[in-house]
Short mmCIF file of N, CA and C in Angstrom, two decimals:
data_model
loop_
_atom_site.label_atom_id
_atom_site.label_comp_id
_atom_site.label_asym_id
_atom_site.label_seq_id
_atom_site.Cartn_x
_atom_site.Cartn_y
_atom_site.Cartn_z
N MET A 1 0.82 -1.18 0.00
CA MET A 1 0.00 0.00 0.00
C MET A 1 0.87 1.26 0.00
N VAL A 2 1.92 1.27 0.79
CA VAL A 2 2.78 2.45 0.87
C VAL A 2 3.46 2.70 -0.48
N HIS A 3 3.88 1.63 -1.14
CA HIS A 3 4.53 1.81 -2.45
C HIS A 3 3.54 2.38 -3.48
N GLY A 4 2.27 2.01 -3.38
CA GLY A 4 1.26 2.59 -4.27
C GLY A 4 1.09 4.07 -4.02
N LEU A 5 1.08 4.47 -2.74
CA LEU A 5 0.99 5.89 -2.39
C LEU A 5 2.24 6.64 -2.86
N GLU A 6 3.38 5.98 -2.75
CA GLU A 6 4.62 6.59 -3.21
C GLU A 6 4.54 6.92 -4.70
N ALA A 7 3.99 6.01 -5.48
CA ALA A 7 3.83 6.25 -6.93
C ALA A 7 2.80 7.35 -7.17
N GLU A 8 1.72 7.34 -6.43
CA GLU A 8 0.65 8.32 -6.60
C GLU A 8 1.11 9.74 -6.26
N TYR A 9 1.95 9.88 -5.24
CA TYR A 9 2.38 11.20 -4.78
C TYR A 9 3.80 11.55 -5.25
N PHE A 10 4.30 10.80 -6.23
CA PHE A 10 5.65 11.04 -6.75
C PHE A 10 5.81 12.51 -7.14
N GLY A 11 6.90 13.10 -6.69
CA GLY A 11 7.18 14.50 -7.00
C GLY A 11 6.60 15.47 -5.99
N ARG A 12 5.68 15.00 -5.15
CA ARG A 12 5.09 15.87 -4.13
C ARG A 12 5.46 15.43 -2.71
N VAL A 13 5.64 14.12 -2.53
CA VAL A 13 6.01 13.56 -1.23
C VAL A 13 7.17 12.61 -1.47
N LYS A 14 8.25 12.79 -0.73
CA LYS A 14 9.39 11.89 -0.85
C LYS A 14 9.28 10.83 0.25
N PHE A 15 9.27 9.57 -0.16
CA PHE A 15 9.19 8.46 0.78
C PHE A 15 10.59 7.92 1.02
N SER A 16 10.95 7.75 2.27
CA SER A 16 12.24 7.16 2.65
C SER A 16 11.95 6.03 3.62
N TYR A 17 12.80 5.04 3.59
CA TYR A 17 12.58 3.85 4.41
C TYR A 17 13.77 3.65 5.33
N LEU A 18 13.49 3.39 6.60
CA LEU A 18 14.51 3.19 7.61
C LEU A 18 14.53 1.72 8.00
N ASP A 19 15.67 1.09 7.89
CA ASP A 19 15.82 -0.30 8.31
C ASP A 19 16.09 -0.31 9.81
N ALA A 20 15.08 -0.65 10.60
CA ALA A 20 15.18 -0.62 12.05
C ALA A 20 16.18 -1.65 12.58
N ASP A 21 16.51 -2.66 11.78
CA ASP A 21 17.45 -3.69 12.20
C ASP A 21 18.90 -3.34 11.85
N ASP A 22 19.11 -2.25 11.14
CA ASP A 22 20.45 -1.85 10.74
C ASP A 22 21.09 -1.06 11.89
N PRO A 23 22.17 -1.57 12.46
CA PRO A 23 22.80 -0.86 13.58
C PRO A 23 23.30 0.54 13.22
N ASN A 24 23.49 0.81 11.93
CA ASN A 24 23.92 2.15 11.50
C ASN A 24 22.83 3.19 11.65
N THR A 25 21.58 2.77 11.88
CA THR A 25 20.47 3.72 12.01
C THR A 25 20.06 3.96 13.46
N VAL A 26 20.75 3.35 14.42
CA VAL A 26 20.35 3.43 15.83
C VAL A 26 20.27 4.88 16.32
N ASN A 27 21.27 5.69 16.00
CA ASN A 27 21.23 7.09 16.47
C ASN A 27 20.06 7.85 15.87
N PHE A 28 19.80 7.64 14.59
CA PHE A 28 18.67 8.30 13.94
C PHE A 28 17.35 7.82 14.55
N GLN A 29 17.25 6.53 14.85
CA GLN A 29 16.05 6.01 15.50
C GLN A 29 15.82 6.69 16.84
N ARG A 30 16.88 6.89 17.59
CA ARG A 30 16.76 7.58 18.88
C ARG A 30 16.29 9.03 18.69
N GLU A 31 16.85 9.70 17.69
CA GLU A 31 16.44 11.08 17.41
C GLU A 31 14.95 11.16 17.11
N LEU A 32 14.44 10.18 16.37
CA LEU A 32 13.02 10.16 16.02
C LEU A 32 12.13 9.72 17.17
N GLY A 33 12.69 9.01 18.13
CA GLY A 33 11.89 8.45 19.20
C GLY A 33 11.24 7.14 18.78
N PHE A 34 11.90 6.43 17.85
CA PHE A 34 11.37 5.18 17.32
C PHE A 34 11.29 4.13 18.41
N VAL A 35 10.11 3.46 18.50
CA VAL A 35 9.95 2.38 19.48
C VAL A 35 9.23 1.16 18.94
N TYR A 36 8.48 1.30 17.86
CA TYR A 36 7.60 0.22 17.43
C TYR A 36 7.46 0.24 15.92
N GLN A 37 7.38 -0.97 15.33
CA GLN A 37 7.13 -1.04 13.88
C GLN A 37 5.68 -1.40 13.65
N PRO A 38 4.99 -0.86 12.72
CA PRO A 38 5.45 0.22 11.85
C PRO A 38 5.25 1.59 12.48
N GLU A 39 6.13 2.47 12.15
CA GLU A 39 6.00 3.88 12.51
C GLU A 39 6.22 4.69 11.24
N PHE A 40 5.45 5.74 11.11
CA PHE A 40 5.54 6.62 9.95
C PHE A 40 5.76 8.04 10.45
N TYR A 41 6.64 8.74 9.80
CA TYR A 41 6.94 10.12 10.18
C TYR A 41 6.73 11.01 8.97
N LEU A 42 6.01 12.08 9.17
CA LEU A 42 5.88 13.11 8.15
C LEU A 42 6.88 14.19 8.54
N VAL A 43 7.87 14.40 7.69
CA VAL A 43 8.98 15.29 7.99
C VAL A 43 9.02 16.39 6.94
N ASP A 44 9.22 17.63 7.37
CA ASP A 44 9.29 18.73 6.39
C ASP A 44 10.67 18.77 5.74
N ALA A 45 10.86 19.69 4.83
CA ALA A 45 12.10 19.78 4.06
C ALA A 45 13.31 20.09 4.93
N ASN A 46 13.08 20.61 6.13
CA ASN A 46 14.17 20.94 7.05
C ASN A 46 14.46 19.82 8.04
N GLY A 47 13.74 18.70 7.93
CA GLY A 47 13.96 17.57 8.83
C GLY A 47 13.16 17.61 10.11
N VAL A 48 12.22 18.54 10.21
CA VAL A 48 11.38 18.66 11.40
C VAL A 48 10.22 17.67 11.28
N VAL A 49 10.04 16.84 12.31
CA VAL A 49 8.94 15.89 12.30
C VAL A 49 7.63 16.65 12.54
N LEU A 50 6.74 16.58 11.55
CA LEU A 50 5.45 17.26 11.65
C LEU A 50 4.40 16.36 12.29
N LYS A 51 4.52 15.07 12.03
CA LYS A 51 3.52 14.12 12.52
C LYS A 51 4.17 12.74 12.63
N LYS A 52 3.84 12.03 13.71
CA LYS A 52 4.30 10.66 13.91
C LYS A 52 3.08 9.77 14.03
N LEU A 53 3.07 8.70 13.24
CA LEU A 53 1.95 7.75 13.25
C LEU A 53 2.50 6.37 13.61
N VAL A 54 1.81 5.67 14.49
CA VAL A 54 2.27 4.36 14.94
C VAL A 54 1.20 3.33 14.65
N GLY A 55 1.62 2.17 14.12
CA GLY A 55 0.69 1.09 13.85
C GLY A 55 0.11 1.18 12.46
N PHE A 56 -0.95 0.42 12.23
CA PHE A 56 -1.59 0.39 10.91
C PHE A 56 -2.23 1.73 10.59
N ILE A 57 -1.95 2.24 9.40
CA ILE A 57 -2.54 3.48 8.91
C ILE A 57 -3.18 3.17 7.56
N SER A 58 -4.43 3.54 7.39
CA SER A 58 -5.12 3.25 6.13
C SER A 58 -4.68 4.22 5.03
N GLU A 59 -4.92 3.82 3.79
CA GLU A 59 -4.62 4.71 2.65
C GLU A 59 -5.36 6.02 2.79
N ASP A 60 -6.62 5.96 3.20
CA ASP A 60 -7.41 7.19 3.35
C ASP A 60 -6.81 8.11 4.41
N ASN A 61 -6.30 7.53 5.49
CA ASN A 61 -5.66 8.36 6.52
C ASN A 61 -4.40 9.03 5.99
N PHE A 62 -3.62 8.29 5.20
CA PHE A 62 -2.43 8.90 4.58
C PHE A 62 -2.84 10.02 3.64
N ARG A 63 -3.85 9.79 2.82
CA ARG A 63 -4.30 10.82 1.88
C ARG A 63 -4.78 12.07 2.61
N SER A 64 -5.50 11.89 3.71
CA SER A 64 -5.96 13.03 4.51
C SER A 64 -4.79 13.79 5.09
N LEU A 65 -3.81 13.04 5.58
CA LEU A 65 -2.62 13.67 6.14
C LEU A 65 -1.86 14.45 5.09
N PHE A 66 -1.67 13.86 3.91
CA PHE A 66 -0.97 14.54 2.84
C PHE A 66 -1.74 15.79 2.41
N ALA A 67 -3.05 15.68 2.31
CA ALA A 67 -3.87 16.84 1.92
C ALA A 67 -3.72 17.97 2.92
N GLU A 68 -3.66 17.63 4.19
CA GLU A 68 -3.52 18.64 5.24
C GLU A 68 -2.20 19.39 5.13
N TYR A 69 -1.14 18.69 4.85
CA TYR A 69 0.20 19.29 4.85
C TYR A 69 0.70 19.74 3.49
N LEU A 70 0.08 19.29 2.41
CA LEU A 70 0.54 19.70 1.08
C LEU A 70 -0.09 21.01 0.63
N ASN A 71 -1.07 21.50 1.33
CA ASN A 71 -1.72 22.76 0.93
C ASN A 71 -0.92 23.96 1.33
#
């Protein structure tokens, strides 16, 4: 589902993926406050976390979130 949204919002939303099992990402995980998979972060162009979502998120919820922040 996330990959479908990535294609749909290509050029407007950049999707990045964090490998929680990669020891090289531990410091970044701490900065984000990562504790549980799945977690989704909406981050602005300056790296500021605008919204953190934990657990299952529906496509409609993602679309609503993107609509709120893309305007």
